[in-house]
């Protein structure tokens, strides 16, 4: 009896372990990249679903059961942009990393504007991608304690619901954008460098020397939301040579 219980317990444990494995969806039509990535991620202990077709990928992505989505842009069927946009319409928490051609700035900006958390340029190193995946998956859900952030007398932000208003305009944020705002809001006394944001908000290792424009593009997105004029920000300002700083009074 005891032995049976023990065996049963171990099965349960194994079952538990499997279900605790982060589940990653790869939407990528290039078979070599898709299978290479799948093998590497399975090796690192992740559960992986790989899909080559955009429409099929979109359907899977919208099930909401994945811890992370790796998203190629040029796909048969729905494009990566369309998939990203469709996910964000229903889910602003879902972590998404885009796989982009390294040279295409426009793609990077478009993808991040549609709400991707970050991008990795092709050809990418699997080791670097795994580092980012780990960071995304261990990211703390809440950074600041504040429920409401007030900026001047026109902007009010509800950090829990990822919503806000600027004057009469409704604002909607992604989880990542809110994490940036919350972190800056906790540290209004000083400018925050890009590296610090990558470390604290994206969870990237300080020594990883990750080259990315994701911070700047996210800040630009935030400005388009919270500033009356994104080109002359009053709240989310740049401190030359130091980083970004949130001013709660304009
Ligand atoms: Ca492709």
PDB file of C-alpha atoms and ligand atoms in Angstrom:
ATOM      1  CA  UNK A   1       0.000   0.000   0.000  1.00  0.00           C
ATOM      2  CA  UNK A   2       2.745   2.303   1.032  1.00  0.00           C
ATOM      3  CA  UNK A   3       4.607   1.563  -2.148  1.00  0.00           C
ATOM      4  CA  UNK A   4       1.528   2.288  -4.218  1.00  0.00           C
ATOM      5  CA  UNK A   5       1.018   5.581  -2.457  1.00  0.00           C
ATOM      6  CA  UNK A   6       4.643   6.470  -3.003  1.00  0.00           C
ATOM      7  CA  UNK A   7       4.452   5.657  -6.696  1.00  0.00           C
ATOM      8  CA  UNK A   8       1.230   7.600  -6.968  1.00  0.00           C
ATOM      9  CA  UNK A   9       2.860  10.544  -5.197  1.00  0.00           C
ATOM     10  CA  UNK A  10       5.735  10.505  -7.600  1.00  0.00           C
ATOM     11  CA  UNK A  11       3.398  10.466 -10.552  1.00  0.00           C
ATOM     12  CA  UNK A  12       1.622  13.448  -9.124  1.00  0.00           C
ATOM     13  CA  UNK A  13       4.932  15.169  -8.651  1.00  0.00           C
ATOM     14  CA  UNK A  14       5.911  14.445 -12.239  1.00  0.00           C
ATOM     15  CA  UNK A  15       2.560  15.711 -13.418  1.00  0.00           C
ATOM     16  CA  UNK A  16       2.992  18.841 -11.359  1.00  0.00           C
ATOM     17  CA  UNK A  17       6.445  19.408 -12.788  1.00  0.00           C
ATOM     18  CA  UNK A  18       5.199  19.106 -16.356  1.00  0.00           C
ATOM     19  CA  UNK A  19       2.357  21.520 -15.770  1.00  0.00           C
ATOM     20  CA  UNK A  20       4.751  23.991 -14.129  1.00  0.00           C
ATOM     21  CA  UNK A  21       7.020  24.075 -17.157  1.00  0.00           C
ATOM     22  CA  UNK A  22       6.546  27.395 -18.920  1.00  0.00           C
ATOM     23  CA  UNK A  23       4.712  26.895 -22.177  1.00  0.00           C
ATOM     24  CA  UNK A  24       6.055  28.798 -25.180  1.00  0.00           C
ATOM     25  CA  UNK A  25       4.401  29.307 -28.553  1.00  0.00           C
ATOM     26  CA  UNK A  26       6.709  29.818 -31.531  1.00  0.00           C
ATOM     27  CA  UNK A  27       5.061  31.252 -34.643  1.00  0.00           C
ATOM     28  CA  UNK A  28       7.706  31.087 -37.349  1.00  0.00           C
ATOM     29  CA  UNK A  29       7.412  29.796 -40.899  1.00  0.00           C
ATOM     30  CA  UNK A  30      11.093  29.076 -41.479  1.00  0.00           C
ATOM     31  CA  UNK A  31      11.361  25.421 -40.561  1.00  0.00           C
ATOM     32  CA  UNK A  32      15.052  25.559 -39.689  1.00  0.00           C
ATOM     33  CA  UNK A  33      14.550  28.394 -37.192  1.00  0.00           C
ATOM     34  CA  UNK A  34      11.367  26.898 -35.765  1.00  0.00           C
ATOM     35  CA  UNK A  35      12.804  23.454 -35.151  1.00  0.00           C
ATOM     36  CA  UNK A  36      16.172  24.796 -33.997  1.00  0.00           C
ATOM     37  CA  UNK A  37      14.477  27.049 -31.466  1.00  0.00           C
ATOM     38  CA  UNK A  38      12.100  24.311 -30.363  1.00  0.00           C
ATOM     39  CA  UNK A  39      14.984  21.942 -29.684  1.00  0.00           C
ATOM     40  CA  UNK A  40      16.936  24.584 -27.784  1.00  0.00           C
ATOM     41  CA  UNK A  41      13.965  25.607 -25.642  1.00  0.00           C
ATOM     42  CA  UNK A  42      12.931  22.025 -24.883  1.00  0.00           C
ATOM     43  CA  UNK A  43      16.528  21.426 -23.840  1.00  0.00           C
ATOM     44  CA  UNK A  44      16.192  24.349 -21.431  1.00  0.00           C
ATOM     45  CA  UNK A  45      13.108  22.800 -19.886  1.00  0.00           C
ATOM     46  CA  UNK A  46      10.281  24.607 -21.655  1.00  0.00           C
ATOM     47  CA  UNK A  47       7.219  23.136 -23.264  1.00  0.00           C
ATOM     48  CA  UNK A  48       7.024  24.344 -26.836  1.00  0.00           C
ATOM     49  CA  UNK A  49       4.360  24.510 -29.527  1.00  0.00           C
ATOM     50  CA  UNK A  50       5.644  25.480 -32.966  1.00  0.00           C
ATOM     51  CA  UNK A  51       3.390  26.806 -35.707  1.00  0.00           C
ATOM     52  CA  UNK A  52       4.356  27.825 -39.248  1.00  0.00           C
ATOM     53  CA  UNK A  53       1.156  29.484 -40.407  1.00  0.00           C
ATOM     54  CA  UNK A  54       0.016  32.934 -39.267  1.00  0.00           C
ATOM     55  CA  UNK A  55      -3.692  32.156 -39.069  1.00  0.00           C
ATOM     56  CA  UNK A  56      -3.090  28.993 -37.123  1.00  0.00           C
ATOM     57  CA  UNK A  57      -0.668  30.861 -34.883  1.00  0.00           C
ATOM     58  CA  UNK A  58      -3.219  33.567 -34.253  1.00  0.00           C
ATOM     59  CA  UNK A  59      -5.796  30.993 -33.206  1.00  0.00           C
ATOM     60  CA  UNK A  60      -3.383  29.375 -30.778  1.00  0.00           C
ATOM     61  CA  UNK A  61      -2.142  32.699 -29.431  1.00  0.00           C
ATOM     62  CA  UNK A  62      -5.686  33.791 -28.628  1.00  0.00           C
ATOM     63  CA  UNK A  63      -6.266  30.748 -26.429  1.00  0.00           C
ATOM     64  CA  UNK A  64      -4.265  32.655 -23.815  1.00  0.00           C
ATOM     65  CA  UNK A  65      -2.617  29.513 -22.468  1.00  0.00           C
ATOM     66  CA  UNK A  66       0.981  30.375 -23.323  1.00  0.00           C
ATOM     67  CA  UNK A  67       3.457  31.955 -20.934  1.00  0.00           C
ATOM     68  CA  UNK A  68       5.299  33.549 -23.823  1.00  0.00           C
ATOM     69  CA  UNK A  69       4.874  33.966 -27.561  1.00  0.00           C
ATOM     70  CA  UNK A  70       7.838  34.173 -29.952  1.00  0.00           C
ATOM     71  CA  UNK A  71       6.524  35.849 -33.039  1.00  0.00           C
ATOM     72  CA  UNK A  72       8.019  36.075 -36.503  1.00  0.00           C
ATOM     73  CA  UNK A  73       6.738  38.979 -38.610  1.00  0.00           C
ATOM     74  CA  UNK A  74       6.584  37.749 -42.193  1.00  0.00           C
ATOM     75  CA  UNK A  75       4.284  34.751 -42.174  1.00  0.00           C
ATOM     76  CA  UNK A  76       1.880  33.034 -44.525  1.00  0.00           C
ATOM     77  CA  UNK A  77      -1.653  33.948 -43.449  1.00  0.00           C
ATOM     78  CA  UNK A  78      -1.869  36.581 -40.705  1.00  0.00           C
ATOM     79  CA  UNK A  79       1.347  38.604 -40.301  1.00  0.00           C
ATOM     80  CA  UNK A  80       3.191  38.937 -37.013  1.00  0.00           C
ATOM     81  CA  UNK A  81       1.909  42.518 -36.744  1.00  0.00           C
ATOM     82  CA  UNK A  82      -1.701  41.395 -37.154  1.00  0.00           C
ATOM     83  CA  UNK A  83      -1.212  38.659 -34.583  1.00  0.00           C
ATOM     84  CA  UNK A  84       0.369  41.064 -32.088  1.00  0.00           C
ATOM     85  CA  UNK A  85      -2.411  43.589 -32.597  1.00  0.00           C
ATOM     86  CA  UNK A  86      -5.117  40.935 -32.185  1.00  0.00           C
ATOM     87  CA  UNK A  87      -3.562  39.620 -28.966  1.00  0.00           C
ATOM     88  CA  UNK A  88      -3.288  43.098 -27.472  1.00  0.00           C
ATOM     89  CA  UNK A  89      -6.924  43.840 -28.186  1.00  0.00           C
ATOM     90  CA  UNK A  90      -7.885  41.110 -25.737  1.00  0.00           C
ATOM     91  CA  UNK A  91      -4.812  40.663 -23.530  1.00  0.00           C
ATOM     92  CA  UNK A  92      -2.368  43.350 -22.466  1.00  0.00           C
ATOM     93  CA  UNK A  93      -0.400  41.064 -20.131  1.00  0.00           C
ATOM     94  CA  UNK A  94       0.640  38.329 -22.581  1.00  0.00           C
ATOM     95  CA  UNK A  95       4.433  38.430 -22.990  1.00  0.00           C
ATOM     96  CA  UNK A  96       5.425  38.661 -26.668  1.00  0.00           C
ATOM     97  CA  UNK A  97       8.936  38.723 -28.138  1.00  0.00           C
ATOM     98  CA  UNK A  98       9.195  39.470 -31.853  1.00  0.00           C
ATOM     99  CA  UNK A  99      11.749  37.854 -34.093  1.00  0.00           C
ATOM    100  CA  UNK A 100      12.737  40.534 -36.589  1.00  0.00           C
ATOM    101  CA  UNK A 101      15.231  41.029 -39.367  1.00  0.00           C
ATOM    102  CA  UNK A 102      18.082  42.884 -37.723  1.00  0.00           C
ATOM    103  CA  UNK A 103      18.177  45.668 -40.263  1.00  0.00           C
ATOM    104  CA  UNK A 104      14.559  46.648 -40.199  1.00  0.00           C
ATOM    105  CA  UNK A 105      14.108  49.579 -37.818  1.00  0.00           C
ATOM    106  CA  UNK A 106      10.647  50.224 -39.106  1.00  0.00           C
ATOM    107  CA  UNK A 107       9.533  46.686 -38.268  1.00  0.00           C
ATOM    108  CA  UNK A 108      10.936  47.001 -34.775  1.00  0.00           C
ATOM    109  CA  UNK A 109       9.137  50.270 -34.140  1.00  0.00           C
ATOM    110  CA  UNK A 110       5.872  48.993 -35.598  1.00  0.00           C
ATOM    111  CA  UNK A 111       6.026  45.772 -33.613  1.00  0.00           C
ATOM    112  CA  UNK A 112       6.784  47.453 -30.312  1.00  0.00           C
ATOM    113  CA  UNK A 113       4.122  50.070 -30.991  1.00  0.00           C
ATOM    114  CA  UNK A 114       1.601  47.268 -31.413  1.00  0.00           C
ATOM    115  CA  UNK A 115       2.520  46.064 -27.953  1.00  0.00           C
ATOM    116  CA  UNK A 116       5.309  43.493 -28.213  1.00  0.00           C
ATOM    117  CA  UNK A 117       7.493  43.448 -25.094  1.00  0.00           C
ATOM    118  CA  UNK A 118      10.770  43.182 -26.920  1.00  0.00           C
ATOM    119  CA  UNK A 119      12.380  42.008 -30.129  1.00  0.00           C
ATOM    120  CA  UNK A 120      15.321  39.870 -31.105  1.00  0.00           C
ATOM    121  CA  UNK A 121      17.024  40.560 -34.408  1.00  0.00           C
ATOM    122  CA  UNK A 122      17.734  37.726 -36.837  1.00  0.00           C
ATOM    123  CA  UNK A 123      20.156  36.128 -36.990  1.00  0.00           C
ATOM    124  CA  UNK A 124      20.031  35.871 -33.201  1.00  0.00           C
ATOM    125  CA  UNK A 125      22.063  33.915 -30.737  1.00  0.00           C
ATOM    126  CA  UNK A 126      19.966  31.249 -29.054  1.00  0.00           C
ATOM    127  CA  UNK A 127      21.852  31.876 -25.806  1.00  0.00           C
ATOM    128  CA  UNK A 128      20.803  35.537 -25.796  1.00  0.00           C
ATOM    129  CA  UNK A 129      17.225  34.673 -26.647  1.00  0.00           C
ATOM    130  CA  UNK A 130      17.097  32.166 -23.793  1.00  0.00           C
ATOM    131  CA  UNK A 131      18.369  34.853 -21.406  1.00  0.00           C
ATOM    132  CA  UNK A 132      15.566  37.155 -22.481  1.00  0.00           C
ATOM    133  CA  UNK A 133      12.965  34.418 -22.234  1.00  0.00           C
ATOM    134  CA  UNK A 134      14.061  33.634 -18.695  1.00  0.00           C
ATOM    135  CA  UNK A 135      13.884  37.324 -17.816  1.00  0.00           C
ATOM    136  CA  UNK A 136      10.408  37.730 -19.266  1.00  0.00           C
ATOM    137  CA  UNK A 137       9.122  34.664 -17.452  1.00  0.00           C
ATOM    138  CA  UNK A 138      10.447  35.595 -14.040  1.00  0.00           C
ATOM    139  CA  UNK A 139       9.392  39.229 -14.281  1.00  0.00           C
ATOM    140  CA  UNK A 140       7.566  40.348 -11.209  1.00  0.00           C
ATOM    141  CA  UNK A 141       3.998  41.263 -11.936  1.00  0.00           C
ATOM    142  CA  UNK A 142       3.887  44.409  -9.868  1.00  0.00           C
ATOM    143  CA  UNK A 143       6.669  46.871  -9.331  1.00  0.00           C
ATOM    144  CA  UNK A 144       5.116  49.804  -7.545  1.00  0.00           C
ATOM    145  CA  UNK A 145       2.656  49.895  -4.709  1.00  0.00           C
ATOM    146  CA  UNK A 146       0.666  52.805  -6.082  1.00  0.00           C
ATOM    147  CA  UNK A 147      -2.765  52.077  -7.502  1.00  0.00           C
ATOM    148  CA  UNK A 148      -3.183  55.513  -8.972  1.00  0.00           C
ATOM    149  CA  UNK A 149      -0.580  57.712 -10.619  1.00  0.00           C
ATOM    150  CA  UNK A 150      -1.498  61.371 -11.073  1.00  0.00           C
ATOM    151  CA  UNK A 151       0.473  63.569 -13.451  1.00  0.00           C
ATOM    152  CA  UNK A 152      -0.226  67.275 -13.301  1.00  0.00           C
ATOM    153  CA  UNK A 153      -3.922  67.979 -13.307  1.00  0.00           C
ATOM    154  CA  UNK A 154      -4.810  66.216 -16.524  1.00  0.00           C
ATOM    155  CA  UNK A 155      -3.479  62.654 -16.334  1.00  0.00           C
ATOM    156  CA  UNK A 156      -4.788  59.930 -14.022  1.00  0.00           C
ATOM    157  CA  UNK A 157      -3.567  56.354 -14.352  1.00  0.00           C
ATOM    158  CA  UNK A 158      -5.057  53.246 -12.762  1.00  0.00           C
ATOM    159  CA  UNK A 159      -2.066  50.909 -12.553  1.00  0.00           C
ATOM    160  CA  UNK A 160      -4.064  47.779 -11.721  1.00  0.00           C
ATOM    161  CA  UNK A 161      -6.472  48.040 -14.636  1.00  0.00           C
ATOM    162  CA  UNK A 162      -3.879  49.309 -17.124  1.00  0.00           C
ATOM    163  CA  UNK A 163      -6.093  52.266 -17.930  1.00  0.00           C
ATOM    164  CA  UNK A 164      -6.085  55.995 -17.506  1.00  0.00           C
ATOM    165  CA  UNK A 165      -7.353  59.304 -18.758  1.00  0.00           C
ATOM    166  CA  UNK A 166      -5.689  62.412 -20.136  1.00  0.00           C
ATOM    167  CA  UNK A 167      -8.304  65.105 -20.048  1.00  0.00           C
ATOM    168  CA  UNK A 168     -11.280  63.508 -21.738  1.00  0.00           C
ATOM    169  CA  UNK A 169      -9.154  61.000 -23.612  1.00  0.00           C
ATOM    170  CA  UNK A 170      -9.148  57.355 -22.510  1.00  0.00           C
ATOM    171  CA  UNK A 171      -5.728  55.759 -22.203  1.00  0.00           C
ATOM    172  CA  UNK A 172      -4.965  52.051 -22.433  1.00  0.00           C
ATOM    173  CA  UNK A 173      -1.582  50.606 -21.486  1.00  0.00           C
ATOM    174  CA  UNK A 174       0.195  47.280 -21.848  1.00  0.00           C
ATOM    175  CA  UNK A 175       1.540  45.598 -18.732  1.00  0.00           C
ATOM    176  CA  UNK A 176       5.060  46.439 -19.831  1.00  0.00           C
ATOM    177  CA  UNK A 177       4.276  50.117 -20.303  1.00  0.00           C
ATOM    178  CA  UNK A 178       2.690  50.197 -16.868  1.00  0.00           C
ATOM    179  CA  UNK A 179       5.723  48.526 -15.312  1.00  0.00           C
ATOM    180  CA  UNK A 180       7.892  51.314 -16.743  1.00  0.00           C
ATOM    181  CA  UNK A 181       5.576  54.011 -15.414  1.00  0.00           C
ATOM    182  CA  UNK A 182       5.394  52.369 -12.011  1.00  0.00           C
ATOM    183  CA  UNK A 183       9.149  52.047 -11.760  1.00  0.00           C
ATOM    184  CA  UNK A 184       9.688  55.681 -12.746  1.00  0.00           C
ATOM    185  CA  UNK A 185       6.927  56.705 -10.342  1.00  0.00           C
ATOM    186  CA  UNK A 186       8.616  54.975  -7.417  1.00  0.00           C
ATOM    187  CA  UNK A 187      11.850  56.815  -8.275  1.00  0.00           C
ATOM    188  CA  UNK A 188      10.726  60.293  -9.271  1.00  0.00           C
ATOM    189  CA  UNK A 189      13.652  61.777  -7.315  1.00  0.00           C
ATOM    190  CA  UNK A 190      16.184  60.850  -9.990  1.00  0.00           C
ATOM    191  CA  UNK A 191      16.586  60.011 -13.679  1.00  0.00           C
ATOM    192  CA  UNK A 192      16.567  56.311 -14.508  1.00  0.00           C
ATOM    193  CA  UNK A 193      18.995  54.995 -17.096  1.00  0.00           C
ATOM    194  CA  UNK A 194      18.080  52.651 -19.940  1.00  0.00           C
ATOM    195  CA  UNK A 195      20.220  49.948 -18.362  1.00  0.00           C
ATOM    196  CA  UNK A 196      18.387  50.272 -15.072  1.00  0.00           C
ATOM    197  CA  UNK A 197      15.037  49.983 -16.842  1.00  0.00           C
ATOM    198  CA  UNK A 198      16.225  46.929 -18.769  1.00  0.00           C
ATOM    199  CA  UNK A 199      17.372  45.441 -15.493  1.00  0.00           C
ATOM    200  CA  UNK A 200      14.380  46.338 -13.329  1.00  0.00           C
ATOM    201  CA  UNK A 201      11.491  46.291 -15.776  1.00  0.00           C
ATOM    202  CA  UNK A 202      12.598  43.716 -18.348  1.00  0.00           C
ATOM    203  CA  UNK A 203      14.573  41.710 -15.809  1.00  0.00           C
ATOM    204  CA  UNK A 204      17.692  41.528 -17.961  1.00  0.00           C
ATOM    205  CA  UNK A 205      20.969  40.860 -16.293  1.00  0.00           C
ATOM    206  CA  UNK A 206      22.971  44.042 -15.754  1.00  0.00           C
ATOM    207  CA  UNK A 207      26.030  42.420 -17.248  1.00  0.00           C
ATOM    208  CA  UNK A 208      24.297  40.909 -20.242  1.00  0.00           C
ATOM    209  CA  UNK A 209      25.210  43.897 -22.434  1.00  0.00           C
ATOM    210  CA  UNK A 210      21.992  43.503 -24.365  1.00  0.00           C
ATOM    211  CA  UNK A 211      21.760  45.853 -27.288  1.00  0.00           C
ATOM    212  CA  UNK A 212      18.168  46.912 -27.753  1.00  0.00           C
ATOM    213  CA  UNK A 213      16.085  49.962 -28.566  1.00  0.00           C
ATOM    214  CA  UNK A 214      13.092  48.598 -26.784  1.00  0.00           C
ATOM    215  CA  UNK A 215      13.318  51.088 -23.898  1.00  0.00           C
ATOM    216  CA  UNK A 216      13.352  54.167 -26.129  1.00  0.00           C
ATOM    217  CA  UNK A 217      10.511  52.890 -28.261  1.00  0.00           C
ATOM    218  CA  UNK A 218       8.410  52.077 -25.207  1.00  0.00           C
ATOM    219  CA  UNK A 219       9.081  55.542 -23.810  1.00  0.00           C
ATOM    220  CA  UNK A 220       8.011  57.085 -27.122  1.00  0.00           C
ATOM    221  CA  UNK A 221       4.794  55.060 -26.953  1.00  0.00           C
ATOM    222  CA  UNK A 222       4.133  56.186 -23.404  1.00  0.00           C
ATOM    223  CA  UNK A 223       4.661  59.799 -24.373  1.00  0.00           C
ATOM    224  CA  UNK A 224       2.106  59.533 -27.145  1.00  0.00           C
ATOM    225  CA  UNK A 225      -0.351  58.476 -24.465  1.00  0.00           C
ATOM    226  CA  UNK A 226       0.366  60.642 -21.433  1.00  0.00           C
ATOM    227  CA  UNK A 227       1.716  63.826 -23.016  1.00  0.00           C
ATOM    228  CA  UNK A 228      -0.378  66.503 -24.693  1.00  0.00           C
ATOM    229  CA  UNK A 229       2.553  66.911 -27.092  1.00  0.00           C
ATOM    230  CA  UNK A 230       4.844  63.885 -27.279  1.00  0.00           C
ATOM    231  CA  UNK A 231       7.588  65.971 -28.882  1.00  0.00           C
ATOM    232  CA  UNK A 232       7.832  68.314 -25.886  1.00  0.00           C
ATOM    233  CA  UNK A 233       7.154  66.038 -22.931  1.00  0.00           C
ATOM    234  CA  UNK A 234       6.268  67.572 -19.598  1.00  0.00           C
ATOM    235  CA  UNK A 235       5.933  64.409 -17.527  1.00  0.00           C
ATOM    236  CA  UNK A 236       8.192  61.741 -18.999  1.00  0.00           C
ATOM    237  CA  UNK A 237      11.282  63.780 -19.654  1.00  0.00           C
ATOM    238  CA  UNK A 238      14.734  62.900 -20.951  1.00  0.00           C
ATOM    239  CA  UNK A 239      17.634  63.914 -18.755  1.00  0.00           C
ATOM    240  CA  UNK A 240      20.512  64.156 -21.154  1.00  0.00           C
ATOM    241  CA  UNK A 241      23.188  61.574 -20.496  1.00  0.00           C
ATOM    242  CA  UNK A 242      21.295  60.175 -17.492  1.00  0.00           C
ATOM    243  CA  UNK A 243      18.067  58.621 -18.647  1.00  0.00           C
ATOM    244  CA  UNK A 244      14.357  59.190 -18.153  1.00  0.00           C
ATOM    245  CA  UNK A 245      12.564  60.842 -15.300  1.00  0.00           C
ATOM    246  CA  UNK A 246       8.925  61.083 -14.386  1.00  0.00           C
ATOM    247  CA  UNK A 247       7.739  64.527 -13.264  1.00  0.00           C
ATOM    248  CA  UNK A 248       4.431  64.392 -11.459  1.00  0.00           C
ATOM    249  CA  UNK A 249       3.977  68.151 -11.771  1.00  0.00           C
ATOM    250  CA  UNK A 250       4.294  69.802 -15.162  1.00  0.00           C
TER     251      UNK A 250
HETATM  252 CA1  LIG B   1       9.063  34.486 -41.841  1.00  0.00          CA
END
